[in-house]
Short mmCIF file of C-alpha atoms and ligand atoms in Angstrom, two decimals:
data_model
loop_
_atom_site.label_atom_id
_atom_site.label_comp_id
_atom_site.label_asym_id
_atom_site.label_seq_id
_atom_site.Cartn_x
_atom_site.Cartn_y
_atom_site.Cartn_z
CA UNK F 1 90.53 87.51 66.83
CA UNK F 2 91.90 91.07 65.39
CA UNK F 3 95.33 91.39 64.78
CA UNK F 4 97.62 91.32 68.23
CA UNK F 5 98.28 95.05 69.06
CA UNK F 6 100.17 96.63 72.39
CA UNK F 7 98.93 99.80 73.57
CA UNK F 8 101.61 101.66 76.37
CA UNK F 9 100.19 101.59 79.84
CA UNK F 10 102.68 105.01 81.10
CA UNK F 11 105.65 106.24 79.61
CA UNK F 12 107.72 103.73 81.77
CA UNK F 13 106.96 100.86 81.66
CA UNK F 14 104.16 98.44 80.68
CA UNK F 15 101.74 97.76 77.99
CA UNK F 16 98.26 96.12 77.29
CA UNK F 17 97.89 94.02 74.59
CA UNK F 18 94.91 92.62 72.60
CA UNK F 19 94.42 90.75 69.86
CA UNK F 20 95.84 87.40 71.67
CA UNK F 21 93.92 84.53 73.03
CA UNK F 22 96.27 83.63 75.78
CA UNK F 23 94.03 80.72 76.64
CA UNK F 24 95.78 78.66 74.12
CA UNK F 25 99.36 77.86 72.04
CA UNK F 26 100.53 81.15 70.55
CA UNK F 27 102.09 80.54 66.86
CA UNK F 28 105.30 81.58 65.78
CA UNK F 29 104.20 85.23 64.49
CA UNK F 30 102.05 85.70 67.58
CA UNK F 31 105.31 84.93 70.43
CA UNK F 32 107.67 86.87 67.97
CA UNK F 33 105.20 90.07 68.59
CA UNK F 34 104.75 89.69 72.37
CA UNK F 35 108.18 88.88 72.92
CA UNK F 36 108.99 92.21 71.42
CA UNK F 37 106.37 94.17 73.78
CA UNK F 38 107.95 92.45 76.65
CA UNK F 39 111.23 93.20 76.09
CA UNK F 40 110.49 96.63 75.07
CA UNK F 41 107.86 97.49 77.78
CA UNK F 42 108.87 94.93 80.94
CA UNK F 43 105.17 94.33 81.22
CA UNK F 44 102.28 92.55 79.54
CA UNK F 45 98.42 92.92 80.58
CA UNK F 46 95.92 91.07 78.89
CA UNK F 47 92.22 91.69 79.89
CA UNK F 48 89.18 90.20 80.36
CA UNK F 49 90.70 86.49 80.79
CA UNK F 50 88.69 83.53 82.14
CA UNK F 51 91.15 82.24 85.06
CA UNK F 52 89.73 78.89 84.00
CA UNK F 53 90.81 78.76 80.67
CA UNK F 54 94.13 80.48 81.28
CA UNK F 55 94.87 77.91 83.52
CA UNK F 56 98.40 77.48 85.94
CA UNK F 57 99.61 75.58 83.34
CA UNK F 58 98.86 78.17 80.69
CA UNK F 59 100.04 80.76 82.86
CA UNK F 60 103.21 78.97 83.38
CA UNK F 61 103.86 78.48 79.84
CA UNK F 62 103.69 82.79 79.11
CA UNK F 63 105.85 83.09 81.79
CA UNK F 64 108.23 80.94 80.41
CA UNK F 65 108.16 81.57 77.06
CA UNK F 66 108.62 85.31 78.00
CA UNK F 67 111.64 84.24 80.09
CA UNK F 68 113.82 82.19 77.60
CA UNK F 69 114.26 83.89 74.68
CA UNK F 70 114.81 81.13 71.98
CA UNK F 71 112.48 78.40 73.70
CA UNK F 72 108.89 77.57 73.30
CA UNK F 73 107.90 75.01 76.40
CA UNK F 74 105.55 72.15 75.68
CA UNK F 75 102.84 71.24 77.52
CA UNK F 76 104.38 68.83 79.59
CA UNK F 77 106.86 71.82 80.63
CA UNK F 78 104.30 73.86 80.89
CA UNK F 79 102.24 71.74 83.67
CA UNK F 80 105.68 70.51 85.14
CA UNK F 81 106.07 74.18 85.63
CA UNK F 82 103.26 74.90 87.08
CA UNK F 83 102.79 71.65 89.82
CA UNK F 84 105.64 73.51 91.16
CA UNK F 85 103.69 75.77 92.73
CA UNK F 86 99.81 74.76 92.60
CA UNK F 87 98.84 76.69 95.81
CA UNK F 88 100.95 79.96 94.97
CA UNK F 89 98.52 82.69 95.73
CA UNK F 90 98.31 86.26 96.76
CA UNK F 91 95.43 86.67 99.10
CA UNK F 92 93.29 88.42 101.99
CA UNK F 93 91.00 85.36 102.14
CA UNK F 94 93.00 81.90 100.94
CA UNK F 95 94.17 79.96 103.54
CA UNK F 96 98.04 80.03 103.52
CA UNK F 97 98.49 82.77 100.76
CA UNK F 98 101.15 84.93 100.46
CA UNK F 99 100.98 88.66 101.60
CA UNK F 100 97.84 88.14 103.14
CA UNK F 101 97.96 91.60 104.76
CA UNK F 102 99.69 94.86 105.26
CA UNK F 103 101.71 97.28 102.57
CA UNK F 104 104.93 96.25 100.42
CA UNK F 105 107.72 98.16 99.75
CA UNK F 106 109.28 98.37 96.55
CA UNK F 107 111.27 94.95 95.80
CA UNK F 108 111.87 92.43 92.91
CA UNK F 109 110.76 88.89 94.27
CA UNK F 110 113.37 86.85 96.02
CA UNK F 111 116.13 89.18 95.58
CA UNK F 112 117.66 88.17 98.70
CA UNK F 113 118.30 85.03 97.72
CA UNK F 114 120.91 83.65 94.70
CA UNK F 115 118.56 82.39 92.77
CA UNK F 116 115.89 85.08 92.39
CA UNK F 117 113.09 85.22 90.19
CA UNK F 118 113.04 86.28 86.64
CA UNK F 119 109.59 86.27 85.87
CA UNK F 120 106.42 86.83 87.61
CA UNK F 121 102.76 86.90 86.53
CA UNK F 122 99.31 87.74 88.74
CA UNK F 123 95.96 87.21 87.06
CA UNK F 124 93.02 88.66 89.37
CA UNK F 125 90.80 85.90 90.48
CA UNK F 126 88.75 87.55 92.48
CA UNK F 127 89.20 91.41 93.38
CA UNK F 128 86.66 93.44 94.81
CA UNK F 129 86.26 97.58 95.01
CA UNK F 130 88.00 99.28 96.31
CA UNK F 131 90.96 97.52 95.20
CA UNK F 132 94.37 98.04 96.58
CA UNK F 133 96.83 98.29 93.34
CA UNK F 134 100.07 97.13 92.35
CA UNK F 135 102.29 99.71 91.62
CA UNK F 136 105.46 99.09 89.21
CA UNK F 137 108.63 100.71 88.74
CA UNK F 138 111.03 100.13 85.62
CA UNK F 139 115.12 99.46 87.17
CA UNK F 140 116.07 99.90 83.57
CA UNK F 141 114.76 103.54 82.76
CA UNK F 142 115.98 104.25 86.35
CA UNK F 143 119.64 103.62 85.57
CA UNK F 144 119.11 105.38 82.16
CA UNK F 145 117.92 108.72 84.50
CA UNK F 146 120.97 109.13 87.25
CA UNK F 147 123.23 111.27 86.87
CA UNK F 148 126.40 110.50 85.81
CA UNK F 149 128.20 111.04 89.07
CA UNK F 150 125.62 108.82 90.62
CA UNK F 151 126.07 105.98 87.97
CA UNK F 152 130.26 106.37 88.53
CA UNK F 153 129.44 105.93 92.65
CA UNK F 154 127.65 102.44 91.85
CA UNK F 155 129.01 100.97 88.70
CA UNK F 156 130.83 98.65 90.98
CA UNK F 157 129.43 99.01 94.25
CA UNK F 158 128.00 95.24 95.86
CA UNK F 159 124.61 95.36 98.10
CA UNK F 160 123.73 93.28 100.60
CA UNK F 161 119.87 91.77 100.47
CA UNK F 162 117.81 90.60 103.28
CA UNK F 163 114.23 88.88 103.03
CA UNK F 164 111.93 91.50 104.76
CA UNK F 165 111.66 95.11 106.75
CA UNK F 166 112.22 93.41 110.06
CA UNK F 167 115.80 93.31 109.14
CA UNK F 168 116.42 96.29 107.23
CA UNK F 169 118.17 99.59 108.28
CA UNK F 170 115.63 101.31 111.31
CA UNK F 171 115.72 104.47 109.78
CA UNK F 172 114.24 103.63 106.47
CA UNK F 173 111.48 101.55 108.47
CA UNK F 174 110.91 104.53 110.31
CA UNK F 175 110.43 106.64 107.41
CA UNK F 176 107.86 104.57 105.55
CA UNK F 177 104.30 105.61 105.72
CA UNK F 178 102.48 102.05 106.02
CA UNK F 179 101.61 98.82 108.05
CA UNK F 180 104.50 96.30 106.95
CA UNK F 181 104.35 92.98 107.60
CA UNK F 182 106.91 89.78 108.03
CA UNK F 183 106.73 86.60 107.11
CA UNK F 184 108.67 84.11 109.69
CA UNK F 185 110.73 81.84 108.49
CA UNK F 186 113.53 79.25 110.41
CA UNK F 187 116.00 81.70 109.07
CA UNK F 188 117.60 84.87 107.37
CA UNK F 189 118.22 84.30 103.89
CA UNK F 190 120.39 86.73 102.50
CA UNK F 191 122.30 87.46 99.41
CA UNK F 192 124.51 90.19 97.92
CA UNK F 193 124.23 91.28 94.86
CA UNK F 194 126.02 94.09 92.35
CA UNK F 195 124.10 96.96 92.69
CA UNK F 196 124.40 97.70 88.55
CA UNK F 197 123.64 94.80 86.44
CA UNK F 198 122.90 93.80 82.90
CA UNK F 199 119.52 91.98 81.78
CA UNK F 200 120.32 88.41 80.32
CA UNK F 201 117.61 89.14 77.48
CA UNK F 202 117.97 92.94 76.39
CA UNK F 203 121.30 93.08 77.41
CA UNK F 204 120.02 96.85 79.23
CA UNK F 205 122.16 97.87 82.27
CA UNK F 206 119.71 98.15 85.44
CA UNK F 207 119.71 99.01 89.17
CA UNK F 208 119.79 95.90 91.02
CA UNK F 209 119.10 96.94 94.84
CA UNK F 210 115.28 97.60 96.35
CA UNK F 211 113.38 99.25 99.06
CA UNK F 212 112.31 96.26 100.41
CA UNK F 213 115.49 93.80 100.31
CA UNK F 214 118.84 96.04 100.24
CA UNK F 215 119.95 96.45 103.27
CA UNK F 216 123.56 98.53 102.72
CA UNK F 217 126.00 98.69 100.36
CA UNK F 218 129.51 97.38 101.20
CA UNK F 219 131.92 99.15 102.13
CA UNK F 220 130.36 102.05 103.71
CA UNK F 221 129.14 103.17 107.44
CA UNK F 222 125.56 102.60 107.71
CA UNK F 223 124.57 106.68 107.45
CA UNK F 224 127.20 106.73 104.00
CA UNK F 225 125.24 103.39 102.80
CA UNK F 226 121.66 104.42 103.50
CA UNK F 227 122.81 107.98 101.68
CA UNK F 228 123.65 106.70 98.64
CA UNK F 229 120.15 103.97 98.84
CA UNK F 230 118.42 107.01 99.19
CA UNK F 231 120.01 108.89 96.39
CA UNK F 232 119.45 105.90 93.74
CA UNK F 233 115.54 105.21 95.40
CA UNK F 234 114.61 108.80 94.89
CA UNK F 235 114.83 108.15 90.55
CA UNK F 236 113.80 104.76 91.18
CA UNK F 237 110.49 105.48 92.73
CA UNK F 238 110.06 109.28 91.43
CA UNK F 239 106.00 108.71 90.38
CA UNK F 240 107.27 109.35 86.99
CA UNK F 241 108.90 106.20 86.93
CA UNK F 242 106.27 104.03 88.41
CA UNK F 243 102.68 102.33 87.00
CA UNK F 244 99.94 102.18 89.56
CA UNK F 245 97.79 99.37 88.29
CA UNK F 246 93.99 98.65 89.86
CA UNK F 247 92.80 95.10 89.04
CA UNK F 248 89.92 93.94 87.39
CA UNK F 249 88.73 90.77 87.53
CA UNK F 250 90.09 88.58 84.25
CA UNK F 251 93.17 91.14 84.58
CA UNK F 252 96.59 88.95 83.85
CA UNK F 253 99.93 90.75 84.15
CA UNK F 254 103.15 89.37 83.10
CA UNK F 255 106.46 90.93 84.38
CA UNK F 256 110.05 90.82 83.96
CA UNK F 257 111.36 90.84 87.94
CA UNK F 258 114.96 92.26 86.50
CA UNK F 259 113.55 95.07 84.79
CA UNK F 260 110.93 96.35 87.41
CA UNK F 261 110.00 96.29 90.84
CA UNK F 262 106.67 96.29 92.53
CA UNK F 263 104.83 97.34 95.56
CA UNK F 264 100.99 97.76 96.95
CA UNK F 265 99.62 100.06 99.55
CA UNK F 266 97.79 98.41 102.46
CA UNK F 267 95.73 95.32 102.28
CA UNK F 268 93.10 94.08 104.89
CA UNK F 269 92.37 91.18 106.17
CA UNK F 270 88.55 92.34 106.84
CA UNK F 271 88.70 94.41 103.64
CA UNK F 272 87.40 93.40 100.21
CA UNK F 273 88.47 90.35 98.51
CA UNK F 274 91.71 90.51 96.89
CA UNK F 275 92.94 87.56 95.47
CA UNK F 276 95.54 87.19 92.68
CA UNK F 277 97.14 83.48 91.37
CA UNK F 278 100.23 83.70 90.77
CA UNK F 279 103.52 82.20 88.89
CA UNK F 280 107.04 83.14 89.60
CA UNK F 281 109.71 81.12 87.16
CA UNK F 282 112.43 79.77 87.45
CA UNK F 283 111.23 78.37 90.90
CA UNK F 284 114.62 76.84 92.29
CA UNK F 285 114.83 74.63 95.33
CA UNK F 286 116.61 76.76 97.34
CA UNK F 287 113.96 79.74 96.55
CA UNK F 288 111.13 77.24 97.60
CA UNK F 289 112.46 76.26 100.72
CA UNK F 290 113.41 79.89 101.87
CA UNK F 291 110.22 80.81 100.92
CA UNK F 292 108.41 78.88 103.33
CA UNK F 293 106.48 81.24 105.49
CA UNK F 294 104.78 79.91 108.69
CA UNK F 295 103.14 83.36 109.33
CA UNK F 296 103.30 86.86 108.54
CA UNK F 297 103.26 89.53 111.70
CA UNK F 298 103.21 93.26 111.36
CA UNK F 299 106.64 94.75 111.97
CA UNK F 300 107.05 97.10 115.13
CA UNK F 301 109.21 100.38 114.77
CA UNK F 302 110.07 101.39 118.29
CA UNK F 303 110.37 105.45 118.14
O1 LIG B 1 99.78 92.14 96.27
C1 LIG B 1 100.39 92.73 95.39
O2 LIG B 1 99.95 93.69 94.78
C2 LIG B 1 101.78 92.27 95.01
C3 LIG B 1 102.19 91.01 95.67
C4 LIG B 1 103.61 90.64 95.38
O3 LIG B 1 104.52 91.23 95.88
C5 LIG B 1 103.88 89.55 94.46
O4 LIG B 1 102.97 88.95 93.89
O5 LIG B 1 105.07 89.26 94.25
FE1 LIG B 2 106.41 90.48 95.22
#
């Protein structure tokens, strides 16, 4: 293969890089370069991969070597990793995938909970036109835009995080242009969170609340609270701060869930195939069991 090169995806966030057979080890040279593109760009593609050679296991160990900065798994971690979660899909036709149908607001995966995940990674399986995308948005370069008023009103401010739209503020349901959907579980996980935080590996200072999860910050009425959310979602999710990515088949994307969020526009049940494997690392206990979704309903607004 030619050198390993990364070519920027948007002025964001992300970038595509070549030159790398991901369907084996990387050497020492090769994981110095892509840890740099990660860290710098919060986003990895990698085209034209054969979901059977990138296998779980092999998809698990990018994630994880992306994750931990001074630690190379082995292959036992590596499939250890990935048994974890052998039937973790996102999909319109598997039986018992996630997100199986309807629109998703901006979020960063299991924020609600205290162990959230760090990194996630999709690889397209089987997508057919036209295909719904993934849209990201960088937290980092967000916090980097505000003002400086806006940064002072946050720097210390504490969120509160809830797992899905059926619990979040009515008004911002109310305002959102799309089918959302719930996923039922034997409870409300929850979690708050500072709304300003720092990135473990790039030491960067990001926005840590979402569309999708935040429910208020502390301390203020509910109009004063949903103000503010607004204020702070307005850079986050300005178009010039997010990546709209369409799938291809033997498209793999790696992403740091610090660093960005994500969202899609409506999927169908009845519509074209749209299935995506997935990793999402660390994978704690507690994230596993909260995460188990009997069924997902579409929410109601009443107007
Ligand atoms: O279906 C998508 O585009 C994104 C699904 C998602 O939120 C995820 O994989 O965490
Ligand atoms: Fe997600």
């Amino acid at each position: 293969m030619s050198a390993p090169e990364a070519r920027p995806l948007h002025p964001a966030l992300g970038a595509e890089v070549t030159g790398l057979d991901v369907s084996r080890r990387l050497d020492d040279d090769e994981i110095r370069f892509l840890r740099g593109v990660f860290d710098e760009h919060g986003l990895v593609l990698f085209r034209d991969v054969d979901p059977d050679a990138c296998d779980r296991a092999r998809q698990a160990y990018l994630c994880e070597l992306l994750r931990v900065a001074d630690h190379v798994p082995s292959e036992e971690e590596a499939h250890a990793l990935a048994e974890q979660q052998p039937g973790f899909w996102i999909s319109n036709k598997m039986e018992g995938a996630a997100g199986p149908f309807g629109s998703l607001m901006f979020h960063a995966d299991s924020m609600w909970s205290p162990y959230p995940f760090e990194i996630l990674s999709l690889i397209a399986v089987d997508v057919q036109p036209p295909v719904t995308p993934t849209l990201f948005a960088s937290a980092t370069r967000a916090w980097t835009k505000l003002p400086d008023d806006l940064k002072a009103k946050v720097r210390d401010a504490v969120a509160l995080n809830v797992s899905g739209p059926e619990y979040l503020p009515k008004r911002r349901v109310e305002a959102y242009e799309g089918r959302l959907s719930q996923g039922s579980r034997d409870y409300v996980p929850s979690f708050e969170w500072p709304v300003v935080r720092t990135h473990p590996r790039t030491g960067q200072e990001l926005l840590y609340l979402c569309q999708a999860n935040t429910h208020s910050i502390n301390g203020l009425d509910p109009d004063a609270s949903e103000d503010l959310i607004e204020q702070l979602f307005a850079v986050l999710y300005a178009p010039e701060n997010v990546l709209t990515y369409e799938w291809r088949d033997g498209d793999l994307i790696v992403w740091d869930n610090w660093s960005l969020h994500h969202a899609r526009p409506d999927v169908e049940l009845e519509g074209p195939a749209r299935t995506l494997r997935k990793i999402g690392l660390p994978m704690e206990q507690s994230i596993r069991e909260a995460s188990l979704i009997a069924e997902y309903h579409t929410v109601e607004v009443d107007s």
